[in-house]
CSV table of C-alpha atoms in Angstrom, one decimal:
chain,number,residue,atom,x,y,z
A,10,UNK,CA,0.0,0.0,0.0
A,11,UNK,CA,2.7,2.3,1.1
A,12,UNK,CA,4.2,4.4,-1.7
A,13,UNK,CA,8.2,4.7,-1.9
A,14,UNK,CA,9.4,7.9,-1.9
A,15,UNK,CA,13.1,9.2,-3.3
A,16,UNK,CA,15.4,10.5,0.0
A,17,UNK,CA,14.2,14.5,1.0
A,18,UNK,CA,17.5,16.3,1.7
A,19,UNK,CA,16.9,17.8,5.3
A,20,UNK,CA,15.2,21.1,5.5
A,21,UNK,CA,17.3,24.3,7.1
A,22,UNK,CA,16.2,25.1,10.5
A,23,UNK,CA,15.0,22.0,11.3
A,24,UNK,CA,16.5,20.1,13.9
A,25,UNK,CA,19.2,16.6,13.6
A,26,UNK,CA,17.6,13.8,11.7
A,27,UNK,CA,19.3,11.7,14.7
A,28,UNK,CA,17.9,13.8,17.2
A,29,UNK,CA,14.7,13.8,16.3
A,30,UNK,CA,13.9,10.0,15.5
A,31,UNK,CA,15.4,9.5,18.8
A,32,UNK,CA,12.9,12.0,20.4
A,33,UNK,CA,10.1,10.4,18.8
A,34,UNK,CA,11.2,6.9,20.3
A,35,UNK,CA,11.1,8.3,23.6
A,36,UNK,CA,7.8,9.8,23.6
A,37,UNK,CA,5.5,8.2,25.6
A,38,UNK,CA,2.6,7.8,23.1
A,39,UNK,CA,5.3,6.1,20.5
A,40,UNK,CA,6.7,3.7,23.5
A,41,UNK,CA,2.9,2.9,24.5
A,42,UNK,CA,1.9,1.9,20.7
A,43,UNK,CA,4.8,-0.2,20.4
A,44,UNK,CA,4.2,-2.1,23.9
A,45,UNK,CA,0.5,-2.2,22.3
A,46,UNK,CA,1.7,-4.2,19.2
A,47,UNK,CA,3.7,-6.7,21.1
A,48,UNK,CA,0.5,-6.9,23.1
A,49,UNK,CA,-1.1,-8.1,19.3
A,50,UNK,CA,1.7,-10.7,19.0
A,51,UNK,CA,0.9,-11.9,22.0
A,52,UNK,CA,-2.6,-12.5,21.3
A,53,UNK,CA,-1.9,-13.6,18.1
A,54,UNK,CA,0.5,-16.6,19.5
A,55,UNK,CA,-2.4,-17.2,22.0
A,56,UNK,CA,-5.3,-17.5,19.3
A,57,UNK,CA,-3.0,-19.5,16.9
A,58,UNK,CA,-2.6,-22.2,19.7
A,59,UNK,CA,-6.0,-21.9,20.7
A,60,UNK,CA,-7.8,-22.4,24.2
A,61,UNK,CA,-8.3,-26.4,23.9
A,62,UNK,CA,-6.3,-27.1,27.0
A,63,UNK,CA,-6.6,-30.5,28.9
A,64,UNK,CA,-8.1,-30.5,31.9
A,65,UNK,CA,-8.1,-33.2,34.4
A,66,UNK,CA,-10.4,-33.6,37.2
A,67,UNK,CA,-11.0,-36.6,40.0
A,68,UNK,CA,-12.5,-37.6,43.2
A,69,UNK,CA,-11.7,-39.8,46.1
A,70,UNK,CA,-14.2,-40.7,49.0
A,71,UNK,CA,-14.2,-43.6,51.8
A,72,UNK,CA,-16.9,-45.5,51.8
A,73,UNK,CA,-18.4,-47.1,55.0
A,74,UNK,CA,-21.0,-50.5,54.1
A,75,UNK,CA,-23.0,-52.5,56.7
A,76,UNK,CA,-21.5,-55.3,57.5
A,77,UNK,CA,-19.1,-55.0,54.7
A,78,UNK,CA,-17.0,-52.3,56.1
A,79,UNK,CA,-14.7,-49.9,54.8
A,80,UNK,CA,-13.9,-49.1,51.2
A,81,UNK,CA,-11.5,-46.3,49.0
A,82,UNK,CA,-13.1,-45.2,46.1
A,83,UNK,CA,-11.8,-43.0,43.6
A,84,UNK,CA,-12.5,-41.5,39.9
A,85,UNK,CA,-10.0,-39.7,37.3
A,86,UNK,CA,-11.2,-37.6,34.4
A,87,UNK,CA,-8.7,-36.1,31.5
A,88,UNK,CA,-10.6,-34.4,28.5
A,89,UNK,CA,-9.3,-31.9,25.9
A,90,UNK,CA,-11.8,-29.4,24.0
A,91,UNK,CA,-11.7,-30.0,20.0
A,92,UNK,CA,-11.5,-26.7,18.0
A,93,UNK,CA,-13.7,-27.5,14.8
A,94,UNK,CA,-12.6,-27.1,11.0
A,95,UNK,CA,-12.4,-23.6,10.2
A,96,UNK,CA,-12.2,-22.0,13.6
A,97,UNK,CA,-8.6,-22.6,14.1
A,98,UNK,CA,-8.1,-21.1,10.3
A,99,UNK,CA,-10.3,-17.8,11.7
A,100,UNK,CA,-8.5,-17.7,14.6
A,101,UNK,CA,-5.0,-17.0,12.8
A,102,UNK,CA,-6.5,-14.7,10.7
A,103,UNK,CA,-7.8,-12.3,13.9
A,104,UNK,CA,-4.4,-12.5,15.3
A,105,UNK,CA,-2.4,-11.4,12.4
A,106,UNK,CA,-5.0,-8.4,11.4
A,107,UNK,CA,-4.4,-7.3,14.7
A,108,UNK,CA,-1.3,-7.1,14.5
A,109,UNK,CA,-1.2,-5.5,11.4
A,110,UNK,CA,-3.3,-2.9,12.9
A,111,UNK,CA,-1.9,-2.5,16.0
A,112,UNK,CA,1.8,-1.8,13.9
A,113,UNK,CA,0.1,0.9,11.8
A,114,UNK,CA,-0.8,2.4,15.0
A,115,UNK,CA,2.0,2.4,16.2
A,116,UNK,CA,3.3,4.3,13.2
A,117,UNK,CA,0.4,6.9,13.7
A,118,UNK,CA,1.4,7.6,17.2
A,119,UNK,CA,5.4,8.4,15.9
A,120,UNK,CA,3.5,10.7,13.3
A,121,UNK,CA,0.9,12.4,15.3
A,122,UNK,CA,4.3,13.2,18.2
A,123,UNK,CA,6.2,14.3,15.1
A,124,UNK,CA,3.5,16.9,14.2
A,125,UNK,CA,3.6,17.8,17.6
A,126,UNK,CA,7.6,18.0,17.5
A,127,UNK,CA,7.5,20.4,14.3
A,128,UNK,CA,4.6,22.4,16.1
A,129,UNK,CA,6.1,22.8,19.2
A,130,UNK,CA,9.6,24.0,17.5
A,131,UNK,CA,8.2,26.3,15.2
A,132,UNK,CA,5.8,28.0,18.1
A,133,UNK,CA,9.9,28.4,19.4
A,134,UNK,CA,11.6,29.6,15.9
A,135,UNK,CA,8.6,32.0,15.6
A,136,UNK,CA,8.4,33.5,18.5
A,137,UNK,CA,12.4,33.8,19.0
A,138,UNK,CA,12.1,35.4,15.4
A,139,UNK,CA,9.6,37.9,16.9
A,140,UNK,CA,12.0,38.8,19.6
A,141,UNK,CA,14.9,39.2,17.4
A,142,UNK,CA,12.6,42.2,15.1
A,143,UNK,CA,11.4,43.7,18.5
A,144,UNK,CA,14.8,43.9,19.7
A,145,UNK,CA,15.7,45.8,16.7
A,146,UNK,CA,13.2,48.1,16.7
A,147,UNK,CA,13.8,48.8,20.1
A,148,UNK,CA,17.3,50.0,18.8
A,149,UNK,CA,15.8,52.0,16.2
A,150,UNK,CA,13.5,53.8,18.9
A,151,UNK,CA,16.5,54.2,20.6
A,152,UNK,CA,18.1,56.1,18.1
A,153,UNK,CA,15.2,58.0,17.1
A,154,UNK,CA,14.9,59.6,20.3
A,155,UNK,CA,18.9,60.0,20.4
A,156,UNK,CA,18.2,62.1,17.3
A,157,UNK,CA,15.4,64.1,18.3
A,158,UNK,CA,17.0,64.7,21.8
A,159,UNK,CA,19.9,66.2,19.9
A,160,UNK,CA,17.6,68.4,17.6
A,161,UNK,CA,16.0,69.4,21.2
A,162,UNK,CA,18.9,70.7,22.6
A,163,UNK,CA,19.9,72.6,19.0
A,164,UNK,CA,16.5,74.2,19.2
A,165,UNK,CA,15.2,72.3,16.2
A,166,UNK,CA,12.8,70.3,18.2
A,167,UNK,CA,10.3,70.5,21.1
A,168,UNK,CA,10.0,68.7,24.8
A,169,UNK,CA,6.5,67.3,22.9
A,170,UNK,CA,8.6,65.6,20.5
A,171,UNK,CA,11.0,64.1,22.7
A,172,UNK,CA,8.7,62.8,25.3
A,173,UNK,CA,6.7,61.3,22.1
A,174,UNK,CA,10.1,59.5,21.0
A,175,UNK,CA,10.9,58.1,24.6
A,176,UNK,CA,6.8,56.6,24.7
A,177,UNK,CA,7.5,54.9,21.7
A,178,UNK,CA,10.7,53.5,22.7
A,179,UNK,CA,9.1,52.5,26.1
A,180,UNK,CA,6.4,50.8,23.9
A,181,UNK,CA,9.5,48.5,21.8
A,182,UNK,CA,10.6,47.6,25.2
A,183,UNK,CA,7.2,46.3,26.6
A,184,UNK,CA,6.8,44.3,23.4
A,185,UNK,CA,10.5,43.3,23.3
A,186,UNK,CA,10.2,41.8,26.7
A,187,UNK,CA,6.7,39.9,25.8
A,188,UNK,CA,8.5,38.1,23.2
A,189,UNK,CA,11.4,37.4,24.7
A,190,UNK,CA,9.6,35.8,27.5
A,191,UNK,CA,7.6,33.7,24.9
A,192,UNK,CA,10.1,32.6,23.1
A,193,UNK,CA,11.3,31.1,26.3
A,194,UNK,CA,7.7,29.6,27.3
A,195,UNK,CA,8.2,27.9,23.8
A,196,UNK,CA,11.6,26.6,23.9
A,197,UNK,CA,10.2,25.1,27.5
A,198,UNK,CA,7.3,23.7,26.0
A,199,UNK,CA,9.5,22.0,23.9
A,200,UNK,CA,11.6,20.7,26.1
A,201,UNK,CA,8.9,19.3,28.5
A,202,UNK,CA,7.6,17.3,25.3
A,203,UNK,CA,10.6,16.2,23.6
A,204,UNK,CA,13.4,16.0,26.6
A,205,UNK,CA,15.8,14.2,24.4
A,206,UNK,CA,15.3,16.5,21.3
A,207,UNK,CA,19.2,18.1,20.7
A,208,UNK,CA,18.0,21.5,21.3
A,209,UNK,CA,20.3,24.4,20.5
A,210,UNK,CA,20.6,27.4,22.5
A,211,UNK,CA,19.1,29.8,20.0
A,212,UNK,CA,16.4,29.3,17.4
A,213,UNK,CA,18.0,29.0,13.8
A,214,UNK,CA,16.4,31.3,11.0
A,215,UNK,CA,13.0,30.3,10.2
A,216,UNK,CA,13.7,28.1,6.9
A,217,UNK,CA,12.8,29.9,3.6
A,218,UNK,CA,10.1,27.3,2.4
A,219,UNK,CA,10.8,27.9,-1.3
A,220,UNK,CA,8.9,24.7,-3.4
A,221,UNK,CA,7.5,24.0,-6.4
A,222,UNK,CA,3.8,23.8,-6.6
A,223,UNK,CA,3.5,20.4,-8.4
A,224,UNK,CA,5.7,19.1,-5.5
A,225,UNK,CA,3.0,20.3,-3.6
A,226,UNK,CA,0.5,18.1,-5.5
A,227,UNK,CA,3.0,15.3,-5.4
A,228,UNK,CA,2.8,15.1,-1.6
A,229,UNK,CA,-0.4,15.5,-1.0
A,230,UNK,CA,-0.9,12.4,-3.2
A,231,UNK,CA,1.2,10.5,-0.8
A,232,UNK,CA,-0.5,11.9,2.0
A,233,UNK,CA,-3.2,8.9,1.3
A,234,UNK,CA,-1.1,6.4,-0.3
A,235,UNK,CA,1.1,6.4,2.9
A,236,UNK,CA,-1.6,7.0,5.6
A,237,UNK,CA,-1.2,4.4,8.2
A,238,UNK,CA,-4.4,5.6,9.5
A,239,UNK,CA,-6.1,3.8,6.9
A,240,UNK,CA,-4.2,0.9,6.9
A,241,UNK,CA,-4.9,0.0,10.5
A,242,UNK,CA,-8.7,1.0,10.0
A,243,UNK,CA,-8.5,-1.5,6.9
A,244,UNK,CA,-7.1,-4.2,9.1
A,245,UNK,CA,-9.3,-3.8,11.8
A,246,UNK,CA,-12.4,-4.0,9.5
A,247,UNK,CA,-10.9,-7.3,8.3
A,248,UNK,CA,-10.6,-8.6,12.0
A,249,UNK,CA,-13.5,-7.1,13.0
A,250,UNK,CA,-15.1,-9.6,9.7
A,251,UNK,CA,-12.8,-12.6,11.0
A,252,UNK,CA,-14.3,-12.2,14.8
A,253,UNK,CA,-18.1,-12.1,13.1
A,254,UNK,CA,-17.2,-15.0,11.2
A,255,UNK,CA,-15.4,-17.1,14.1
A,256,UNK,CA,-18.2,-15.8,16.7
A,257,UNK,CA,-20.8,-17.0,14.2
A,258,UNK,CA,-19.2,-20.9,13.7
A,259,UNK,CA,-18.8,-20.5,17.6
A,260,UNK,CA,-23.2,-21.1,17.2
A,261,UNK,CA,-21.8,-25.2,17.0
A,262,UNK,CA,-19.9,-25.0,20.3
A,263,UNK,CA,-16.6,-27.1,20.3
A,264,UNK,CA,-16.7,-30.4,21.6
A,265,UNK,CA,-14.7,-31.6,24.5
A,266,UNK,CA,-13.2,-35.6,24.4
A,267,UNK,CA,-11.6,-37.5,27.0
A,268,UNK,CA,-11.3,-40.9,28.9
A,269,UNK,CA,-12.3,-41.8,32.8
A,270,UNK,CA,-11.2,-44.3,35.1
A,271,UNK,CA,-12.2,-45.4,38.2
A,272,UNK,CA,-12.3,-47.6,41.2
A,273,UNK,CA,-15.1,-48.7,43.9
A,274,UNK,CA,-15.7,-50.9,46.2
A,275,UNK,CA,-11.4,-51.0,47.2
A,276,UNK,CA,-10.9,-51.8,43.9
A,277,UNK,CA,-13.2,-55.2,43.1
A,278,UNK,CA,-14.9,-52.9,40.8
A,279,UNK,CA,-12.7,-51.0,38.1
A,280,UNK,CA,-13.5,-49.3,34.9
A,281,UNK,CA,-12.5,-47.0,32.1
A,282,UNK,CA,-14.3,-45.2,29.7
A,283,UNK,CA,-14.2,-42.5,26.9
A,284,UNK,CA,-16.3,-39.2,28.0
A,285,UNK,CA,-17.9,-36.8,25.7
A,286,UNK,CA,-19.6,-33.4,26.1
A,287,UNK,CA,-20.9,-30.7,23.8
A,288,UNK,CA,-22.4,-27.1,24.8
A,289,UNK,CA,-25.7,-26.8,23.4
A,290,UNK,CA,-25.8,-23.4,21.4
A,291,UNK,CA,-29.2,-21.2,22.2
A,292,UNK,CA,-30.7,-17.4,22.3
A,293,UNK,CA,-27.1,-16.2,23.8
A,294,UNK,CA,-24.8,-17.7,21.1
A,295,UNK,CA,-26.8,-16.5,18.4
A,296,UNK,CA,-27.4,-13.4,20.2
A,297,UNK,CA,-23.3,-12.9,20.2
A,298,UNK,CA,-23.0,-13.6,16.6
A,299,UNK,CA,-25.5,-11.1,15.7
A,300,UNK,CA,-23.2,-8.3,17.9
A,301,UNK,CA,-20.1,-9.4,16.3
A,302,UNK,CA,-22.0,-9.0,12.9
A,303,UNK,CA,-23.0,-5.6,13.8
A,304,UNK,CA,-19.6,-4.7,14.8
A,305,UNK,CA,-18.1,-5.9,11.8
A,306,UNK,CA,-20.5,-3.4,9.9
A,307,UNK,CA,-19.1,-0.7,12.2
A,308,UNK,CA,-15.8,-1.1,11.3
A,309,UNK,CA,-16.1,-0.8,7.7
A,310,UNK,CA,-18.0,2.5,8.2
A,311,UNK,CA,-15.3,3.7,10.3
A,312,UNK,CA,-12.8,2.7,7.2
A,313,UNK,CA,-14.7,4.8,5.4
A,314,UNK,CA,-14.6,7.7,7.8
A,315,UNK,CA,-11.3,7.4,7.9
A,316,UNK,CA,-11.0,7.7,4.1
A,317,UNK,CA,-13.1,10.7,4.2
A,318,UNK,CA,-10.6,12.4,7.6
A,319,UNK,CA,-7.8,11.4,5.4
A,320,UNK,CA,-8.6,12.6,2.0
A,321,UNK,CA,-10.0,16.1,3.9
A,322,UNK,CA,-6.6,16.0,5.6
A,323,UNK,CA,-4.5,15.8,2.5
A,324,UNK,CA,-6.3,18.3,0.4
A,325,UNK,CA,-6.5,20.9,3.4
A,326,UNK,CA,-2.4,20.5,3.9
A,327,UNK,CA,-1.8,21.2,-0.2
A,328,UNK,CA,-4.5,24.3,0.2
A,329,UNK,CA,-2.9,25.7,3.5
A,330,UNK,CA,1.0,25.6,2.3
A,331,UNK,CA,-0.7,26.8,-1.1
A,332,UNK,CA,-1.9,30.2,0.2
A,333,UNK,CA,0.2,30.3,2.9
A,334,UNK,CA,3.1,30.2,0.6
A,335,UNK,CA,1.3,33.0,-2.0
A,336,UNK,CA,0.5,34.7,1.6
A,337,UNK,CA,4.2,35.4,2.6
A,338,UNK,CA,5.5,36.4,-0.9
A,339,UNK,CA,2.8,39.1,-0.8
A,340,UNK,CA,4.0,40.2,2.9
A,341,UNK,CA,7.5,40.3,1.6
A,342,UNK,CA,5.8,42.9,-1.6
A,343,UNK,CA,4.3,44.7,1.8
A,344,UNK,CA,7.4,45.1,3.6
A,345,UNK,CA,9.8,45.9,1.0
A,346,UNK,CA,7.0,48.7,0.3
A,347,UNK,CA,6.9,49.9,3.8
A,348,UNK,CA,11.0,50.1,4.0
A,349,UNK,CA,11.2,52.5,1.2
A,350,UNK,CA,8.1,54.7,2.4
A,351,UNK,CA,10.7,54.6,6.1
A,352,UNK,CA,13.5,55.6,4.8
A,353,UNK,CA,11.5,58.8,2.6
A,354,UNK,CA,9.6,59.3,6.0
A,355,UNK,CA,13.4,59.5,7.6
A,356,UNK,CA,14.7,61.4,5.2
A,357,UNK,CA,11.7,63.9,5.3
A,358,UNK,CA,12.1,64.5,8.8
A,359,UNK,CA,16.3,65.3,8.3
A,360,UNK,CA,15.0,67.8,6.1
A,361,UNK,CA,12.2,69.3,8.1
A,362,UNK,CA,9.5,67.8,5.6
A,363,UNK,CA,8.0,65.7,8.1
A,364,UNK,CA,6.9,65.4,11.6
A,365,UNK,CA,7.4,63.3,14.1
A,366,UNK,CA,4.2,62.2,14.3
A,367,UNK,CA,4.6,60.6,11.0
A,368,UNK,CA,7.8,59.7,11.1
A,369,UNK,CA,7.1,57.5,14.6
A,370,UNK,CA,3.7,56.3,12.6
A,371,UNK,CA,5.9,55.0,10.3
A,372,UNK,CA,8.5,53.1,12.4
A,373,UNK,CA,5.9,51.6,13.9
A,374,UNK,CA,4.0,50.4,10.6
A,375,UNK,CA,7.3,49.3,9.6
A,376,UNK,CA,8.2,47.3,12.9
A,377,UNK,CA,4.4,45.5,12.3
A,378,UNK,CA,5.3,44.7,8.8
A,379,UNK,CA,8.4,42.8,10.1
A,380,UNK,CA,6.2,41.4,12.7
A,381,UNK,CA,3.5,40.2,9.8
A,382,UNK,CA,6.8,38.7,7.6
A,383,UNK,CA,8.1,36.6,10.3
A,384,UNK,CA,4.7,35.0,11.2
A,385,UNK,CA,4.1,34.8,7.0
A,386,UNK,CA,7.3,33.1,6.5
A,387,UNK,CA,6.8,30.6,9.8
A,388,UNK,CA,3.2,29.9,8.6
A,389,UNK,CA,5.1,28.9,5.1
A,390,UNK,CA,7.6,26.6,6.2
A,391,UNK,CA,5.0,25.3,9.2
A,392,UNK,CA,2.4,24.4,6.5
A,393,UNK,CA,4.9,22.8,3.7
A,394,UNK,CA,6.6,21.1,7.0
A,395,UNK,CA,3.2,19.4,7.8
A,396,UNK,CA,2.7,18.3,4.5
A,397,UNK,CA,5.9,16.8,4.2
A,398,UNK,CA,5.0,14.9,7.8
A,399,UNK,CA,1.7,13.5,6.4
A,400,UNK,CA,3.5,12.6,3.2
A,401,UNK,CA,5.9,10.7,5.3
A,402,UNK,CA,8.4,12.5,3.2
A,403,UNK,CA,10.4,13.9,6.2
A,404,UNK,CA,11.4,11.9,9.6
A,405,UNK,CA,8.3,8.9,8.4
A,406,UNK,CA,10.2,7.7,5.9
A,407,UNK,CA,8.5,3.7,5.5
């Protein structure tokens, strides 16, 4: 089912191959599923062997006869249940579906934790990147007012002015200390999920996420073809079909065979004997077959859910990197438009053109147009990063 896909060089600012597949190892959802499908080959091993064990039973009593006296008695049973044609057959079947479904799970779990991984570092890349442009505009602010405290004292410029340059520089600070702080809360987060992720002491850049759009379509073809989603709703729709079948031959109960000895009367009166007993099926065996039935219909319309999550899935990951990709080339258009309208604004106001009023308006337009770039670009690389998880095209490979 699974589609091979060529090697996928490692994106920049992402972190160690290495690193991360031994992250995902150790996260607890991963390590559960994987005790889970040893759990399947255990039951697997158990319903291949089957439940027909021997079983041996006896009694012993003293006897006390008038005028005959005292006698040891005793009886010994050994019998065996006899699994019927067909049931051991069913029985091998439900064991390896489930263990085909509980390995796909398993291979869910390690994709849903690397979503989680790439969400959690980008939340940290972002929001370091955030810092980083308030930082900067806090050192623009701070030589604005430099500026405008030296055309105070020359007489070029009022007290107004100044204390307007030193609120907007207080206003840089606030906001460069709110980022700061959550680009730490991330890089915790992070941590607290992923404790052995390699994780460097600064964010790298935000990666440009530069791709070809029938790449795009590519992956999000192999966002079905490799969803192991649907292979372990597939397998447990045919093992929820084996069960119905083995529950309904289960209407014909399984025999059990064995053979009895015994002694009475201190031993002048000995025997042995084959024994034979059979279940007779009613209302409750019938009644079971009928649930197993149902639940076998269940299970294929939860394949077919599945199919529909899936195939919603893929086609909402090609449409988010899609116009979040056309999204950040137009912010980049918007910022490059807002830098040149700064530097005419800063030029204006050297010249006496322009006042403060506007130029401040425009540092701070300019400062939120870094602000709307670096969120752009993250929701870029975040969406074609997802796409390439649910392709299995990056840290999934099959």
């Amino acid at each position: 089912m699974f589609a091979a896909l060529p090697a996928v060089a490692q994106e920049p600012g992402l972190p160690d191959e290495a690193s991360v597949q031994g992250a995902l190892d150790e996260h607890p959802s991963v390590a559960a599923a994987r005790a889970r499908v040893d759990a399947a080959r255990a039951e697997a091993e158990a319903l291949r062997r089957g439940s027909q064990e021997f079983e041996i039973s006896g009694s012993y009593t003293r006897r006390d006869v008038d005028m005959l006296g005292q006698f040891n008695e005793y009886d010994a049973q050994l019998t065996r249940p006899i699994r019927l044609p067909g049931k051991g057959r069913l029985d091998r079947e439900i064991g390896r579906y489930g263990i085909d479904a509980a390995e796909n799970i398993a291979e869910d779990a390690r994709h849903r934790a690397a979503l989680l991984l790439a969400g959690h570092w980008f939340d940290w890349q972002t929001a370091s990147a955030l810092a980083e442009v308030d930082r900067t505009a806090v050192s623009n602010y701070e030589r604005s007012l430099a500026a405008v405290q030296r055309r105070e004292e020359l007489g070029d410029a009022s007290q107004l002015d100044v204390d307007l340059a030193r609120a907007a520089l207080a206003r840089a600070r606030i906001a460069a200390e709110t980022s700061e702080g959550e680009a730490r809360l991330a890089r915790g987060r992070l941590s607290a999920h992923f404790p052995g992720l390699a994780v460097p002491a600064t964010a790298p850049a935000i990666p440009a996420p530069e791709i070809a759009d029938q790449e795009l379509a590519r992956l999000r073809d192999q966002v079905e073809l490799n969803s192991h989603e649907i292979a372990a709703a597939e397998a447990e729709a045919r093992r929820s079909e084996s069960v119905s079948d083995r529950v309904r031959r289960d209407r014909v109960a399984d025999p059990s065979v064995g053979v009895r000895v015994f002694s009475e009367f201190g031993g002048q009166e000995r025997g042995a004997g084959l024994v034979f007993s059979m279940p007779l099926g009613g209302r409750y065996r019938r009644s079971l077959a009928e649930r197993s039935e149902a639940e076998a219909l269940a299970a294929q319309s939860d394949l077919s859910l599945v199919r529909f999550t899936v195939r919603e899935t893929a086609d909402a990951d090609l449409a988010n990197a899609r116009f979040r990709l056309s999204a950040w080339q137009r912010s980049r258009e918007a910022l490059e438009a807002q830098m040149d309208a700064l530097q005419k604004l800063r030029r204006g106001y050297e010249l006496g053109e322009v006042d403060l009023d506007d130029l401040l308006l425009g540092e701070r337009m300019t400062h939120d147009a870094f602000r709307e770039n670096v969120r752009a670009r993250a929701d870029a690389a975040r969406a074609v990063t997802q796409l390439r998880i649910d392709s299995h095209a990056l840290w999934l490979a099959d």
